[in-house]
Short mmCIF file of C-alpha atoms in Angstrom, two decimals:
data_model
loop_
_atom_site.label_atom_id
_atom_site.label_comp_id
_atom_site.label_asym_id
_atom_site.label_seq_id
_atom_site.Cartn_x
_atom_site.Cartn_y
_atom_site.Cartn_z
CA MET A 1 -0.45 51.58 -3.15
CA SER A 2 2.36 51.95 -5.72
CA ALA A 3 3.87 49.69 -8.09
CA PRO A 4 7.15 48.42 -7.00
CA ASP A 5 9.79 50.41 -9.06
CA LEU A 6 12.15 47.93 -11.03
CA SER A 7 14.20 49.64 -13.65
CA GLY A 8 14.85 47.52 -16.77
CA LEU A 9 13.91 47.44 -20.03
CA LYS A 10 11.02 45.14 -21.15
CA GLY A 11 12.42 42.10 -22.96
CA GLN A 12 15.99 42.60 -21.53
CA PRO A 13 17.73 39.15 -21.47
CA LEU A 14 18.72 37.55 -18.40
CA PRO A 15 22.39 36.99 -17.75
CA GLN A 16 23.74 33.75 -19.03
CA ARG A 17 26.34 31.19 -17.95
CA PRO A 18 29.84 31.79 -19.21
CA ALA A 19 30.64 30.89 -22.85
CA PHE A 20 32.96 28.37 -21.66
CA GLN A 21 30.47 26.50 -19.47
CA ARG A 22 27.91 26.69 -22.10
CA PHE A 23 30.19 25.08 -24.58
CA LEU A 24 31.05 22.20 -22.13
CA GLY A 25 27.45 21.70 -21.23
CA SER A 26 25.92 21.44 -25.04
CA THR A 27 24.77 18.08 -26.26
CA ALA A 28 27.29 18.06 -29.22
CA VAL A 29 30.13 18.38 -27.02
CA SER A 30 29.00 15.84 -24.42
CA ILE A 31 28.34 13.27 -27.25
CA ALA A 32 31.50 13.87 -28.58
CA ILE A 33 33.48 13.56 -25.15
CA TYR A 34 31.56 10.43 -24.64
CA VAL A 35 32.70 8.94 -27.75
CA ALA A 36 36.05 9.97 -27.46
CA VAL A 37 36.37 8.23 -23.98
CA MET A 38 34.64 4.75 -25.25
CA ALA A 39 36.96 4.80 -28.34
CA LEU A 40 39.87 5.27 -26.15
CA ILE A 41 38.73 2.36 -24.11
CA ILE A 42 38.14 -0.19 -26.66
CA TYR A 43 41.16 0.94 -28.51
CA GLY A 44 43.18 0.57 -25.27
CA SER A 45 41.78 -2.89 -24.78
CA PHE A 46 42.20 -4.14 -28.53
CA THR A 47 45.90 -3.02 -28.77
CA GLY A 48 46.51 -4.62 -25.17
CA ALA A 49 45.10 -8.00 -26.44
CA GLN A 50 47.27 -7.21 -29.73
CA ASN A 51 50.41 -6.65 -27.69
CA MET A 52 49.92 -9.99 -25.72
CA GLY A 53 49.05 -11.79 -29.11
CA TYR A 54 45.54 -12.61 -28.49
CA ASN A 55 44.07 -13.93 -31.88
CA TRP A 56 40.29 -12.47 -32.03
CA GLN A 57 38.12 -14.81 -33.76
CA TRP A 58 34.58 -13.16 -33.52
CA HIS A 59 33.68 -14.83 -36.78
CA ARG A 60 33.58 -18.09 -34.91
CA VAL A 61 31.08 -16.62 -32.26
CA PRO A 62 27.60 -16.64 -33.88
CA GLN A 63 27.58 -20.48 -34.51
CA PHE A 64 27.17 -20.51 -30.46
CA LEU A 65 24.04 -18.13 -30.82
CA TYR A 66 22.45 -19.61 -33.86
CA SER A 67 23.43 -21.67 -36.82
CA PHE A 68 21.60 -23.12 -40.03
CA THR A 69 22.17 -26.77 -40.84
CA GLU A 70 20.10 -29.19 -43.11
CA ASP A 71 17.52 -29.08 -40.24
CA GLY A 72 17.14 -25.46 -40.93
CA PHE A 73 17.39 -22.74 -38.49
CA GLU A 74 18.74 -23.95 -35.20
CA LEU A 75 19.60 -21.87 -31.57
CA GLY A 76 22.97 -22.22 -30.32
CA GLU A 77 24.54 -23.16 -27.04
CA ILE A 78 24.62 -19.70 -25.29
CA VAL A 79 20.82 -19.24 -25.98
CA TYR A 80 19.90 -22.57 -24.20
CA GLY A 81 22.09 -21.37 -21.63
CA LEU A 82 20.31 -18.19 -21.39
CA PHE A 83 17.13 -20.15 -21.28
CA ALA A 84 18.38 -22.19 -18.38
CA THR A 85 19.39 -18.86 -16.33
CA ILE A 86 16.15 -17.26 -17.13
CA GLN A 87 14.15 -20.88 -15.84
CA LEU A 88 16.43 -20.88 -12.86
CA SER A 89 16.35 -16.84 -11.97
CA ALA A 90 12.16 -16.98 -12.42
CA THR A 91 11.99 -20.18 -10.24
CA ALA A 92 14.03 -18.71 -7.77
CA PHE A 93 12.20 -15.32 -7.94
CA ALA A 94 8.70 -16.66 -7.57
CA LEU A 95 10.07 -18.68 -4.39
CA ALA A 96 11.74 -15.62 -3.10
CA THR A 97 8.86 -13.60 -3.57
CA VAL A 98 6.45 -15.99 -1.44
CA LEU A 99 9.04 -16.51 1.15
CA GLY A 100 9.65 -12.76 1.34
CA LEU A 101 5.95 -11.56 1.71
CA LEU A 102 5.70 -14.25 4.68
CA VAL A 103 8.63 -13.06 6.20
CA ALA A 104 7.25 -9.42 6.12
CA LEU A 105 3.93 -10.44 7.21
CA LEU A 106 5.38 -12.04 10.42
CA ARG A 107 7.46 -9.31 10.89
CA LEU A 108 4.32 -7.05 10.65
CA SER A 109 1.99 -9.19 12.65
CA GLY A 110 2.72 -7.71 15.86
CA LEU A 111 3.51 -10.99 17.59
CA VAL A 112 6.70 -10.80 19.67
CA MET A 113 7.58 -14.43 18.17
CA GLY A 114 6.95 -13.45 14.77
CA THR A 115 9.02 -10.18 14.85
CA ALA A 116 11.95 -12.17 16.57
CA VAL A 117 12.17 -14.67 13.79
CA SER A 118 11.87 -12.92 10.94
CA ILE A 119 14.60 -10.53 12.10
CA GLY A 120 16.70 -13.44 12.83
CA PHE A 121 16.16 -14.75 9.21
CA LEU A 122 17.14 -11.22 7.96
CA GLU A 123 20.08 -10.82 9.96
CA LEU A 124 21.20 -14.41 9.22
CA ILE A 125 20.96 -14.26 5.55
CA ARG A 126 22.00 -10.61 5.15
CA ASN A 127 25.31 -11.59 6.78
CA ILE A 128 26.33 -14.57 4.88
CA PRO A 129 28.02 -14.21 1.51
CA LEU A 130 25.93 -15.54 -1.29
CA LEU A 131 28.84 -17.96 -2.18
CA VAL A 132 29.08 -19.26 1.31
CA LEU A 133 25.17 -19.67 1.54
CA LEU A 134 25.60 -21.74 -2.07
CA TYR A 135 28.03 -24.07 -0.32
CA LEU A 136 26.07 -24.48 2.54
CA PHE A 137 22.94 -25.50 0.22
CA TYR A 138 24.84 -27.81 -1.83
CA TYR A 139 27.45 -29.59 0.51
CA VAL A 140 25.58 -29.52 3.69
CA LEU A 141 21.84 -29.05 3.30
CA GLY A 142 21.61 -30.86 -0.18
CA PRO A 143 22.99 -34.06 1.27
CA ILE A 144 20.85 -33.74 4.52
CA PHE A 145 17.70 -33.14 2.86
CA GLY A 146 18.05 -35.05 -0.65
CA PHE A 147 18.04 -32.14 -3.22
CA ASP A 148 20.32 -31.72 -6.21
CA ARG A 149 22.69 -29.07 -7.23
CA TYR A 150 19.81 -27.23 -9.54
CA TRP A 151 17.60 -27.19 -6.40
CA ALA A 152 20.29 -26.29 -4.19
CA SER A 153 21.19 -23.22 -6.39
CA ILE A 154 17.39 -22.11 -6.60
CA LEU A 155 16.81 -22.34 -3.07
CA THR A 156 20.05 -20.57 -2.36
CA LEU A 157 19.09 -17.68 -4.65
CA ALA A 158 15.39 -17.96 -3.24
CA VAL A 159 16.46 -17.66 0.47
CA PHE A 160 19.30 -14.90 -0.41
CA HIS A 161 16.97 -12.73 -2.11
CA SER A 162 13.67 -13.37 0.00
CA ALA A 163 15.41 -11.39 2.87
CA LEU A 164 15.78 -8.27 0.64
CA ILE A 165 12.14 -8.82 -0.80
CA SER A 166 10.81 -8.97 2.32
CA GLU A 167 12.02 -5.65 3.00
CA ILE A 168 10.59 -4.27 0.15
CA PHE A 169 7.35 -5.77 0.95
CA ARG A 170 7.48 -4.11 4.48
CA ALA A 171 8.17 -0.57 3.09
CA GLY A 172 5.42 -1.10 0.46
CA ILE A 173 2.96 -2.27 2.95
CA ASN A 174 3.82 0.61 5.47
CA ALA A 175 3.64 2.98 2.78
CA VAL A 176 -0.31 2.52 2.34
CA PRO A 177 -2.15 4.74 4.81
CA LYS A 178 -3.49 3.73 8.25
CA GLY A 179 -6.92 5.10 7.20
CA GLN A 180 -7.14 2.23 4.62
CA TRP A 181 -6.90 -0.46 7.41
CA GLU A 182 -9.56 1.40 9.69
CA ALA A 183 -11.97 1.63 6.58
CA ALA A 184 -11.26 -2.17 5.75
CA LYS A 185 -12.23 -3.02 9.41
CA SER A 186 -15.19 -0.83 9.66
CA ILE A 187 -16.77 -2.60 6.87
CA GLY A 188 -15.80 -6.00 8.84
CA MET A 189 -12.96 -6.92 6.83
CA SER A 190 -10.49 -9.78 8.29
CA THR A 191 -6.90 -9.07 8.54
CA GLY A 192 -6.32 -11.34 5.72
CA GLN A 193 -8.92 -9.90 3.32
CA THR A 194 -7.59 -6.46 4.03
CA TYR A 195 -4.19 -7.52 3.17
CA ARG A 196 -5.46 -9.24 -0.04
CA TYR A 197 -7.90 -6.78 -1.24
CA ILE A 198 -7.10 -3.38 -0.03
CA ILE A 199 -3.35 -3.07 1.12
CA LEU A 200 -1.35 -5.24 -1.30
CA PRO A 201 -3.14 -4.02 -4.59
CA GLN A 202 -2.10 -0.58 -3.43
CA SER A 203 1.48 -1.27 -2.33
CA VAL A 204 2.32 -2.86 -5.68
CA ARG A 205 2.61 0.71 -6.89
CA PHE A 206 5.47 1.36 -4.51
CA MET A 207 7.36 -1.82 -4.90
CA LEU A 208 7.40 -2.37 -8.58
CA PRO A 209 10.54 -0.34 -8.83
CA PRO A 210 12.27 -2.06 -6.36
CA MET A 211 11.28 -5.23 -7.18
CA THR A 212 12.49 -4.84 -10.39
CA GLY A 213 15.93 -4.30 -9.26
CA GLU A 214 15.84 -7.11 -7.41
CA ALA A 215 15.02 -9.20 -10.23
CA VAL A 216 17.77 -7.98 -12.25
CA HIS A 217 20.15 -8.37 -9.13
CA LEU A 218 19.05 -12.00 -9.13
CA ILE A 219 19.54 -12.77 -12.58
CA LYS A 220 23.04 -11.24 -12.31
CA SER A 221 23.81 -13.21 -9.09
CA SER A 222 22.40 -16.53 -10.56
CA ALA A 223 25.81 -16.69 -12.47
CA ILE A 224 27.27 -17.84 -9.16
CA VAL A 225 25.76 -21.29 -9.31
CA SER A 226 28.25 -21.92 -12.17
CA VAL A 227 30.84 -22.60 -9.40
CA ILE A 228 28.66 -26.00 -8.62
CA ALA A 229 28.35 -26.53 -12.60
CA VAL A 230 24.85 -26.02 -12.85
CA ALA A 231 24.07 -25.67 -16.42
CA GLU A 232 23.29 -22.23 -17.17
CA LEU A 233 24.60 -19.10 -19.11
CA THR A 234 27.76 -18.60 -17.35
CA THR A 235 28.63 -22.26 -17.08
CA ILE A 236 28.00 -22.73 -20.76
CA GLY A 237 30.20 -20.11 -21.45
CA ARG A 238 32.92 -21.27 -19.45
CA ASN A 239 32.61 -24.67 -21.29
CA ILE A 240 32.90 -22.99 -24.62
CA ILE A 241 35.69 -21.38 -23.68
CA SER A 242 37.60 -24.40 -22.59
CA ASP A 243 36.90 -25.82 -25.97
CA THR A 244 37.72 -23.24 -28.18
CA PHE A 245 40.02 -20.79 -26.08
CA MET A 246 38.29 -17.59 -27.28
CA SER A 247 37.90 -16.26 -23.59
CA PHE A 248 37.69 -12.60 -24.84
CA GLU A 249 35.03 -13.00 -27.31
CA ILE A 250 32.72 -15.39 -25.35
CA TRP A 251 33.12 -13.48 -21.87
CA PHE A 252 32.10 -10.21 -23.90
CA THR A 253 29.24 -11.91 -25.44
CA VAL A 254 27.93 -13.54 -22.06
CA ALA A 255 28.03 -9.93 -20.63
CA ALA A 256 26.07 -8.56 -23.62
CA VAL A 257 23.31 -11.23 -23.14
CA TYR A 258 22.91 -10.46 -19.59
CA MET A 259 22.72 -6.95 -20.20
CA VAL A 260 20.33 -7.38 -22.94
CA VAL A 261 18.06 -9.37 -20.79
CA THR A 262 18.07 -7.23 -17.54
CA LEU A 263 17.62 -4.33 -19.71
CA ILE A 264 14.56 -5.42 -21.41
CA LEU A 265 13.00 -6.38 -18.19
CA SER A 266 13.75 -2.77 -16.71
CA VAL A 267 11.95 -1.22 -20.00
CA GLY A 268 9.00 -3.62 -19.58
CA VAL A 269 8.63 -2.56 -15.94
CA SER A 270 8.93 1.00 -16.43
CA TYR A 271 5.94 0.72 -19.04
CA LEU A 272 4.26 -0.96 -16.46
CA GLU A 273 4.95 1.45 -13.80
CA ARG A 274 3.03 4.38 -16.05
CA ARG A 275 0.33 2.23 -16.38
CA TYR A 276 -0.36 1.77 -12.94
CA ALA A 277 0.18 5.41 -12.11
CA VAL A 278 -2.66 6.64 -14.59
CA ASP A 279 -5.47 5.18 -12.82
CA GLN A 280 -4.48 6.17 -9.14
CA MET B 1 -37.15 11.71 23.55
CA THR B 2 -36.88 8.09 22.27
CA GLY B 3 -36.69 6.82 25.79
CA ALA B 4 -39.35 4.13 24.78
CA SER B 5 -37.23 2.28 22.61
CA ALA B 6 -34.38 -0.39 23.58
CA PRO B 7 -30.72 0.69 24.16
CA ILE B 8 -28.45 -0.45 21.37
CA ILE B 9 -25.36 1.15 22.68
CA GLU B 10 -24.53 0.86 26.46
CA VAL B 11 -21.56 2.64 28.00
CA ALA B 12 -20.71 2.42 31.39
CA ASN B 13 -17.51 3.55 33.76
CA LEU B 14 -15.49 3.45 30.42
CA ASP B 15 -11.82 4.36 31.12
CA LYS B 16 -9.36 4.75 27.92
CA PHE B 17 -5.49 5.52 28.57
CA TYR B 18 -2.89 6.45 25.88
CA GLY B 19 0.23 5.87 27.79
CA ASP B 20 -0.20 8.06 30.73
CA PHE B 21 -2.83 10.00 29.10
CA HIS B 22 -6.27 9.52 30.39
CA ALA B 23 -8.36 10.10 26.99
CA LEU B 24 -11.73 8.79 28.58
CA LYS B 25 -12.65 9.37 32.14
CA ASP B 26 -15.37 7.00 33.66
CA VAL B 27 -17.90 7.78 30.49
CA ASN B 28 -21.50 6.84 31.09
CA LEU B 29 -24.00 7.05 28.01
CA THR B 30 -26.85 5.05 26.59
CA VAL B 31 -27.98 5.51 22.93
CA HIS B 32 -31.58 3.78 22.21
CA GLN B 33 -32.58 2.45 18.82
CA GLY B 34 -33.55 5.28 16.39
CA GLU B 35 -31.77 8.06 18.30
CA LYS B 36 -29.59 10.59 16.94
CA MET B 37 -26.84 11.67 19.05
CA VAL B 38 -24.60 14.65 18.35
CA ILE B 39 -21.30 14.81 20.41
CA CYS B 40 -19.40 18.14 20.34
CA GLY B 41 -16.71 19.66 22.53
CA PRO B 42 -13.32 21.19 22.01
CA SER B 43 -10.45 19.37 20.37
CA GLY B 44 -8.70 16.79 22.25
CA SER B 45 -11.70 16.21 24.43
CA GLY B 46 -12.10 12.50 23.57
CA LYS B 47 -14.96 12.61 21.18
CA SER B 48 -13.29 10.64 18.47
CA THR B 49 -11.56 8.34 20.88
CA LEU B 50 -15.20 7.44 22.27
CA ILE B 51 -16.73 6.69 18.91
CA ARG B 52 -13.74 4.82 17.88
CA CYS B 53 -13.99 2.43 20.60
CA PHE B 54 -17.55 1.58 19.55
CA ASN B 55 -16.48 -0.35 16.62
CA GLY B 56 -13.13 -1.38 17.74
CA LEU B 57 -10.85 0.82 15.99
CA GLU B 58 -9.62 1.77 19.68
CA TRP B 59 -9.93 -0.44 22.98
CA HIS B 60 -11.03 0.85 26.16
CA ASN B 61 -9.00 -0.22 29.21
CA SER B 62 -11.57 -0.66 31.93
CA GLY B 63 -15.48 -0.20 32.01
CA ARG B 64 -18.20 -1.96 29.82
CA LEU B 65 -19.22 -1.12 26.42
CA VAL B 66 -21.95 -3.28 25.14
CA ILE B 67 -23.46 -2.89 21.41
CA ASP B 68 -26.29 -4.57 20.07
CA GLY B 69 -26.21 -7.00 22.77
CA VAL B 70 -22.14 -7.61 21.94
CA GLU B 71 -19.81 -7.03 24.76
CA VAL B 72 -17.08 -4.97 22.99
CA HIS B 73 -13.54 -5.67 23.85
CA GLU B 74 -10.25 -6.44 22.31
CA GLN B 75 -10.82 -10.41 23.04
CA SER B 76 -14.28 -10.62 21.69
CA LYS B 77 -15.02 -13.15 18.89
CA ASP B 78 -18.00 -11.14 17.71
CA MET B 79 -15.90 -8.13 16.63
CA ARG B 80 -16.28 -8.77 12.95
CA ARG B 81 -19.93 -9.38 13.07
CA LEU B 82 -20.29 -6.27 14.99
CA ARG B 83 -18.46 -4.21 12.81
CA GLN B 84 -20.67 -5.03 9.79
CA GLU B 85 -23.45 -4.01 12.03
CA VAL B 86 -21.68 -0.45 12.89
CA GLY B 87 -20.78 1.78 10.02
CA MET B 88 -18.28 4.13 10.36
CA VAL B 89 -17.78 7.71 8.27
CA PHE B 90 -14.20 9.21 8.69
CA GLN B 91 -13.13 12.40 8.56
CA GLN B 92 -10.63 11.61 5.69
CA PHE B 93 -13.13 9.64 3.73
CA ASN B 94 -10.87 6.70 3.48
CA LEU B 95 -12.04 5.45 0.29
CA PHE B 96 -10.24 2.73 -1.40
CA PRO B 97 -8.22 4.62 -4.16
CA HIS B 98 -7.43 1.73 -6.40
CA LEU B 99 -11.08 0.84 -6.73
CA THR B 100 -13.89 2.37 -8.73
CA VAL B 101 -16.91 4.15 -6.72
CA LEU B 102 -18.74 1.17 -7.57
CA GLU B 103 -16.26 -1.29 -6.43
CA ASN B 104 -15.65 0.63 -3.10
CA LEU B 105 -19.34 -0.03 -2.31
CA MET B 106 -19.46 -3.55 -3.49
CA ILE B 107 -16.38 -4.97 -1.78
CA GLY B 108 -17.92 -4.98 1.53
CA PRO B 109 -20.95 -6.81 0.45
CA MET B 110 -19.20 -9.37 -1.63
CA LYS B 111 -16.28 -10.05 0.32
CA VAL B 112 -17.56 -10.02 4.05
CA ARG B 113 -21.21 -10.60 3.52
CA ARG B 114 -20.34 -13.16 0.65
CA GLN B 115 -23.14 -11.74 -1.67
CA GLY B 116 -23.30 -12.48 -5.24
CA ARG B 117 -21.90 -9.64 -7.56
CA ALA B 118 -25.50 -9.03 -9.30
CA GLN B 119 -27.00 -8.31 -5.68
CA ALA B 120 -23.98 -6.41 -4.52
CA GLU B 121 -24.17 -4.21 -7.54
CA ALA B 122 -27.81 -3.43 -7.17
CA THR B 123 -27.61 -2.60 -3.59
CA ALA B 124 -24.53 -0.31 -4.61
CA ARG B 125 -26.48 1.55 -7.03
CA LYS B 126 -29.31 1.92 -4.79
CA TYR B 127 -27.45 4.02 -2.12
CA LEU B 128 -25.58 5.66 -4.70
CA ASP B 129 -28.88 7.12 -5.88
CA ARG B 130 -29.52 7.89 -2.14
CA VAL B 131 -26.50 9.70 -1.79
CA HIS B 132 -27.26 11.69 -5.17
CA ILE B 133 -24.36 10.50 -7.33
CA PRO B 134 -25.30 7.66 -9.56
CA GLU B 135 -23.59 8.88 -12.40
CA GLN B 136 -20.15 8.65 -10.60
CA ALA B 137 -20.12 4.97 -10.28
CA ASP B 138 -17.43 4.00 -12.75
CA LYS B 139 -15.02 7.08 -11.46
CA TYR B 140 -12.10 6.54 -9.18
CA PRO B 141 -12.27 8.40 -5.96
CA ALA B 142 -9.54 10.74 -6.95
CA GLN B 143 -11.75 12.19 -9.61
CA LEU B 144 -14.38 13.26 -7.38
CA SER B 145 -14.68 16.22 -5.24
CA GLY B 146 -14.53 16.04 -1.43
CA GLY B 147 -17.99 16.41 -0.95
CA GLN B 148 -18.89 13.68 -3.33
CA GLN B 149 -16.07 11.53 -1.71
CA GLN B 150 -17.77 11.60 1.43
CA ARG B 151 -21.28 10.85 -0.13
CA VAL B 152 -19.64 7.76 -1.18
CA ALA B 153 -18.07 6.89 2.01
CA ILE B 154 -21.48 7.07 3.29
CA ALA B 155 -23.15 4.89 0.83
CA ARG B 156 -20.07 2.52 1.33
CA SER B 157 -21.27 2.12 4.90
CA LEU B 158 -24.77 1.81 4.10
CA CYS B 159 -24.28 -0.90 1.67
CA MET B 160 -23.44 -3.36 4.32
CA GLU B 161 -26.94 -2.72 5.84
CA THR B 162 -25.78 -1.21 9.05
CA ARG B 163 -27.78 -0.73 12.08
CA ILE B 164 -25.88 1.99 13.66
CA MET B 165 -23.69 4.74 11.66
CA LEU B 166 -20.88 6.66 13.42
CA PHE B 167 -19.76 9.76 11.96
CA ASP B 168 -16.40 11.28 13.05
CA GLU B 169 -16.15 14.79 12.12
CA PRO B 170 -17.41 14.04 8.55
CA THR B 171 -17.44 17.74 7.39
CA SER B 172 -14.20 18.96 9.15
CA ALA B 173 -12.00 17.95 5.92
CA LEU B 174 -14.35 19.66 3.26
CA ASP B 175 -14.28 23.00 1.57
CA PRO B 176 -17.17 24.99 2.86
CA GLU B 177 -19.34 24.89 -0.30
CA MET B 178 -19.48 20.95 0.11
CA ILE B 179 -20.26 20.73 3.51
CA ASN B 180 -24.03 21.05 3.19
CA GLU B 181 -24.46 18.49 0.33
CA VAL B 182 -22.86 15.96 2.77
CA LEU B 183 -25.31 17.23 5.78
CA ASP B 184 -28.14 16.94 3.49
CA VAL B 185 -27.78 13.17 2.88
CA MET B 186 -27.07 12.86 6.72
CA VAL B 187 -30.18 14.53 7.63
CA GLU B 188 -32.07 12.39 4.77
CA LEU B 189 -30.58 9.43 6.49
CA ALA B 190 -31.57 10.43 10.08
CA GLN B 191 -35.16 10.85 8.71
CA SER B 192 -34.99 7.42 7.68
CA GLY B 193 -34.82 6.09 11.46
CA MET B 194 -31.15 4.91 11.44
CA THR B 195 -29.28 4.99 14.72
CA MET B 196 -26.91 7.75 14.48
CA VAL B 197 -23.84 9.10 16.51
CA VAL B 198 -22.37 12.14 14.97
CA VAL B 199 -19.24 13.90 16.27
CA THR B 200 -19.44 17.44 14.88
CA HIS B 201 -19.24 21.22 15.43
CA GLU B 202 -22.22 21.65 12.91
CA MET B 203 -24.80 23.12 15.04
CA GLY B 204 -27.27 23.78 12.61
CA PHE B 205 -27.42 20.07 11.59
CA ALA B 206 -27.19 19.13 15.33
CA ARG B 207 -30.50 21.52 16.04
CA LYS B 208 -32.32 19.79 12.92
CA VAL B 209 -31.93 16.22 13.65
CA ALA B 210 -30.61 15.69 17.35
CA ASP B 211 -32.51 13.78 19.67
CA THR B 212 -29.59 14.22 22.31
CA MET B 213 -26.91 16.67 22.60
CA VAL B 214 -23.42 15.49 24.37
CA PHE B 215 -20.73 17.95 25.24
CA MET B 216 -17.21 16.50 26.54
CA GLU B 217 -14.34 17.82 27.66
CA ALA B 218 -11.12 16.59 28.79
CA GLY B 219 -12.21 13.02 28.38
CA GLU B 220 -15.36 13.34 30.38
CA ILE B 221 -18.95 13.79 29.51
CA VAL B 222 -19.85 17.19 30.81
CA GLU B 223 -23.45 17.45 29.62
CA VAL B 224 -26.43 15.35 28.01
CA SER B 225 -29.49 17.04 27.16
CA PRO B 226 -32.02 17.38 24.42
CA PRO B 227 -31.20 20.01 21.97
CA ASP B 228 -33.71 22.71 23.12
CA THR B 229 -32.32 23.00 26.72
CA PHE B 230 -28.97 22.35 25.45
CA PHE B 231 -28.56 25.41 23.15
CA THR B 232 -30.90 27.53 25.41
CA ASN B 233 -30.08 26.84 29.00
CA PRO B 234 -27.10 24.19 29.44
CA SER B 235 -26.61 23.22 32.91
CA SER B 236 -22.90 23.36 32.88
CA GLU B 237 -20.83 26.73 32.62
CA ARG B 238 -18.13 25.20 30.39
CA CYS B 239 -20.80 24.00 27.87
CA ARG B 240 -22.32 27.59 27.75
CA LEU B 241 -18.79 28.92 27.38
CA PHE B 242 -18.01 26.54 24.62
CA LEU B 243 -21.39 27.24 22.74
CA ASP B 244 -20.70 30.73 22.86
CA GLN B 245 -17.34 30.67 21.09
CA ILE B 246 -18.57 28.43 18.32
CA LEU B 247 -22.09 30.16 17.87
CA GLU B 248 -20.74 33.66 17.80
CA HIS B 249 -20.51 34.10 14.23
#
């Protein structure tokens, strides 16, 4: 057997992309383009605001975040609004998770009734706009069952997101191999025990990324409850604006606060994900 | 043969269908207490389906199946109790990947048999010793070799203190150099008097431990005989051809 004859010098460089493409693809140029575009947008919006005679008053914004009085350091209204948003979202997310798990288990139960009920629920929720669902809970179901606007908003968010979360659970549960069910059965576990000790712990790994997305989604959609005047971040932002007329500054601030919270959540979960990935 | 002891698995006129496919055809079989039965046959002959019926991973469509005095069928209320008496070792091991070896062995006794942690751990360590890997107790399954994983799977079944052990091609997914360590454990288990039903093509193992050899083809039991007759003078032509094919080299 003879060695293949490939002519060429040892260490000969491979052909490169054209110089122009290399220039555009380099990190420095990418950053420069990014900075230029961002600067253009910011410049445009500021001059636009100037032209309509908007009076920027950024110096008045910090007092709504924090202040120093005789009593010492105090948190501002926006921070309390944020706490309310977090509380509202956390409660709704917990409820949505429980409800989502129930719907997913019903769907996977193999019972004809169970499947029908869960599919019916999914289609109903998925095909009603969130705002209409909120009005239904507040104006219709609220008076009937006697819950207030706070619980109407929690229930709306929980029910709306439980539909999406149940699909995440279903996918996560189905991603666990069938052999795990058989092994658990063969040592005498009941269906409930199999879910609790074998299937769900393994599906957490598959569900963490989409569940984080869902939590972020829920925090953002919680802003909609401001239309029924539940005191949370967006409502408080609106109230501050009607007192101060600083709509540009406050909306920028409120948007930034939402972003900070959801970014922290995403980063925290991707850390968790890496930890879960290690011991598998 | 062990004809003197009581039957522990009784199969009568068993039929099983997957849609239109007739997977088991009128199967009749008796396994006695302490008997070692080896089932072989070409793939698709229904061997796995048959032993999967023995612990309710598959359900038969007609006929009778009585194990340890319990009538096995889909509506039976005794299936969970029965599964605690019938251990199963799978081709693909099916260990729980999120639990350590020790936790894999303890979860059945603790959650199903309601044993305390200390007792479950003592049992787990005892059987881990018996499959010769006590030092792997705190590792996760993915950190073990295939042979070690299969031995953990055997120990997991043993921890339930089962009376019958079913093996569904336990060495088929293993690298060749790991087959013997698993077969050695199975031989020791056979010597301890366990009732075993083994689906395998390891004929060396079969010669060593089997009391009864069963040959299946196309969902039917073609031959049931003691190993000396089975290997030297099988009564059916199909069985002889099959043995020629797998024993040639």
